[in-house]
Amino acid sequence: MQFVIFTLIAGLLLGSITGEMAGMLFISLLVVATWNFYYQRKLLRWLQKGRNNPPPEANGMWGEIFHLLNRRQQSHHRRKTRLAQMVGRFQEMTSALPDAAVLLGESDTIVWFNQAAKQLLGLHQSSDMGQRISNFIRHPHFLQKFNSEAGESGFTIPAPVDENLSLQVWHIPLAHNQSLLIARDVSQQQQLEQMRRDFVANVSHEMRTPLTVIRGFIENMSDAADPNLKEWMPSVDMMAQQSDRMGNLIEDLLLLSKLEQRQEQREQMRIVVATLIKEIVNGGQTLANAKNIRIELNLDENTFLMGNERELYSAFNNLFTNAIRYTPVDGIIHIDWSKEDNGGAALSVIDSGIGIPAQHINRITERFYRVDTGRSRDMGGTGLGLAIVKHVLNRHNAQLKVDSTLNVGSKFSCHFDSEQVFDKNSR
Ligand code: ADP
């Protein structure tokens, strides 16, 4: 800048001394233009040579320009290197992951995937980018769940590369119309789970026959009028009681095993819930009478369910017997079956019983989880009733809700989706 000003002033001075103002100004402008051209060429050469060469030497304005450009270039390079390192680390990390990860763009097209996605989903780096994920995972369960259950607990499908492998799949929505598909091989877990189920089912089944024999003998002893057996009678009664308990336990375990076999086809039929409940109440009337428990019914006779009658009978019966079991003498049990605002319907069993402390409510549907083990056993409970209820409801797309206040009572309600519910005039 100083050079430009100095040259122009010199031109003006020489112009006024010599009287050739225009000529001198022209010469000084020519000098400035040449000077600029010289450094522009230097800049161009330097930029063409690349960032590894030091910037050209210059003073004044051009020196400042070279210095700033050089600084920017260096920091841009450092940022690029850092980014490349980060991408490298990210790629290393994702390829070490045992889970398949696929980044999906608009219309669920494949944008990126990791190493495990090649092995579990059969994707190929070069050819499959940009294609829709549904071209590769064609299982109907995947297509049905893929969009509807984004981000939720996931769903299981057979692996596209091998039908014998099971994949747990999660679909997680991201910003900018992107989403992430994660798939985990859960075959081993499923095998172990199956082994556990088979073991419980086999043990329960094997115990059934010897127990039937033992119960037969105990019954014979109870019925025998032999005076020699009289003093043994209290023990025989206790044996009868305990073998009944064991029988109930085995039956509940077998029922749970059956419910867990997902392959089993549910026999869906039209169920008149009001009639089913009346049948259940009749069956438990003697028990309720023994405790002077009043039973109130409010049953919508025109609302029906689509489902498996035997399974629903077990579930509702468990809720009803629990209500009797955990309600003290002179209590009230109210059973309500009615439609809900969302088009579904709910069956509620409300008792004036002992209630459940809040911290236990989340766990009472676990197998053998009891608030008070002694009390449950004394009352003939197996600890499996609510686990059965939960399984049955799961298989009917229904939810169990529990509200309870200690020493006031409990409300167990089964909420059925509108798809399972219909009334007299529909279907
Ligand atoms: P159990 O055979 O012991 O009744 P369940 O699975 O049916 O097993 O119930 C689990 C536990 O939940 C019970 O042991 C009891 O502590 C509690 N429970 C279930 N129903 C009721 C109820 N209506 N009132 C109070 N507690 C209940």
PDB file of C-alpha atoms and ligand atoms in Angstrom, residues 318-319 322-323 325-327 351 353-356 364-366 368-372 376-377 380-387 404 410 412, ligand 1:
ATOM      1  CA  ASN A 318     -56.273 -66.527  37.618  1.00  0.00           C
ATOM      2  CA  LEU A 319     -57.265 -62.899  38.185  1.00  0.00           C
ATOM      3  CA  ASN A 322     -56.210 -64.116  43.090  1.00  0.00           C
ATOM      4  CA  ALA A 323     -58.906 -61.618  44.031  1.00  0.00           C
ATOM      5  CA  ARG A 325     -57.211 -65.355  47.676  1.00  0.00           C
ATOM      6  CA  TYR A 326     -56.009 -61.882  48.621  1.00  0.00           C
ATOM      7  CA  THR A 327     -59.317 -60.454  49.850  1.00  0.00           C
ATOM      8  CA  ASP A 351     -61.132 -56.330  44.927  1.00  0.00           C
ATOM      9  CA  GLY A 353     -58.252 -56.942  49.428  1.00  0.00           C
ATOM     10  CA  ILE A 354     -54.853 -56.505  51.030  1.00  0.00           C
ATOM     11  CA  GLY A 355     -53.415 -54.507  48.110  1.00  0.00           C
ATOM     12  CA  ILE A 356     -49.863 -54.556  46.790  1.00  0.00           C
ATOM     13  CA  ILE A 364     -45.600 -59.342  40.156  1.00  0.00           C
ATOM     14  CA  THR A 365     -45.974 -60.780  36.651  1.00  0.00           C
ATOM     15  CA  GLU A 366     -42.535 -62.436  36.904  1.00  0.00           C
ATOM     16  CA  PHE A 368     -42.582 -67.077  41.207  1.00  0.00           C
ATOM     17  CA  TYR A 369     -42.474 -63.449  42.263  1.00  0.00           C
ATOM     18  CA  ARG A 370     -44.624 -63.034  45.330  1.00  0.00           C
ATOM     19  CA  VAL A 371     -45.107 -60.075  47.639  1.00  0.00           C
ATOM     20  CA  ASP A 372     -45.474 -62.430  50.577  1.00  0.00           C
ATOM     21  CA  SER A 376     -49.231 -67.042  48.717  1.00  0.00           C
ATOM     22  CA  ARG A 377     -48.297 -70.657  49.545  1.00  0.00           C
ATOM     23  CA  GLY A 380     -52.562 -72.369  47.461  1.00  0.00           C
ATOM     24  CA  GLY A 381     -50.849 -69.989  45.030  1.00  0.00           C
ATOM     25  CA  THR A 382     -48.200 -71.277  42.625  1.00  0.00           C
ATOM     26  CA  GLY A 383     -46.560 -67.918  41.941  1.00  0.00           C
ATOM     27  CA  LEU A 384     -47.224 -68.433  38.217  1.00  0.00           C
ATOM     28  CA  GLY A 385     -50.763 -67.059  37.875  1.00  0.00           C
ATOM     29  CA  LEU A 386     -49.903 -63.536  36.741  1.00  0.00           C
ATOM     30  CA  ALA A 387     -47.085 -64.783  34.471  1.00  0.00           C
ATOM     31  CA  SER A 404     -53.387 -51.087  43.935  1.00  0.00           C
ATOM     32  CA  SER A 410     -56.398 -53.852  43.814  1.00  0.00           C
ATOM     33  CA  PHE A 412     -56.291 -55.719  37.529  1.00  0.00           C
TER      34      PHE A 412
HETATM   35  P1  ADP B   1     -49.700 -66.496  43.365  1.00  0.00           P
HETATM   36  O1  ADP B   1     -49.952 -67.876  42.942  1.00  0.00           O
HETATM   37  O2  ADP B   1     -48.670 -66.356  44.411  1.00  0.00           O
HETATM   38  O3  ADP B   1     -50.949 -65.741  43.646  1.00  0.00           O
HETATM   39  P2  ADP B   1     -49.494 -64.807  41.051  1.00  0.00           P
HETATM   40  O4  ADP B   1     -48.539 -64.788  39.935  1.00  0.00           O
HETATM   41  O5  ADP B   1     -50.938 -65.021  40.704  1.00  0.00           O
HETATM   42  O6  ADP B   1     -48.985 -65.868  42.073  1.00  0.00           O
HETATM   43  O7  ADP B   1     -49.384 -63.433  41.822  1.00  0.00           O
HETATM   44  C1  ADP B   1     -48.095 -62.958  42.187  1.00  0.00           C
HETATM   45  C2  ADP B   1     -48.177 -62.143  43.463  1.00  0.00           C
HETATM   46  O8  ADP B   1     -48.913 -60.945  43.240  1.00  0.00           O
HETATM   47  C3  ADP B   1     -48.914 -62.833  44.574  1.00  0.00           C
HETATM   48  O9  ADP B   1     -48.065 -63.682  45.313  1.00  0.00           O
HETATM   49  C4  ADP B   1     -49.407 -61.668  45.417  1.00  0.00           C
HETATM   50  O10 ADP B   1     -48.380 -61.257  46.282  1.00  0.00           O
HETATM   51  C5  ADP B   1     -49.650 -60.577  44.391  1.00  0.00           C
HETATM   52  N1  ADP B   1     -51.080 -60.497  44.011  1.00  0.00           N
HETATM   53  C6  ADP B   1     -51.654 -61.016  42.918  1.00  0.00           C
HETATM   54  N2  ADP B   1     -52.972 -60.709  42.865  1.00  0.00           N
HETATM   55  C7  ADP B   1     -53.228 -59.947  43.959  1.00  0.00           C
HETATM   56  C8  ADP B   1     -54.402 -59.295  44.486  1.00  0.00           C
HETATM   57  N3  ADP B   1     -55.567 -59.366  43.860  1.00  0.00           N
HETATM   58  N4  ADP B   1     -54.268 -58.605  45.637  1.00  0.00           N
HETATM   59  C9  ADP B   1     -53.077 -58.521  46.268  1.00  0.00           C
HETATM   60  N5  ADP B   1     -51.944 -59.111  45.840  1.00  0.00           N
HETATM   61  C10 ADP B   1     -52.009 -59.823  44.696  1.00  0.00           C
END
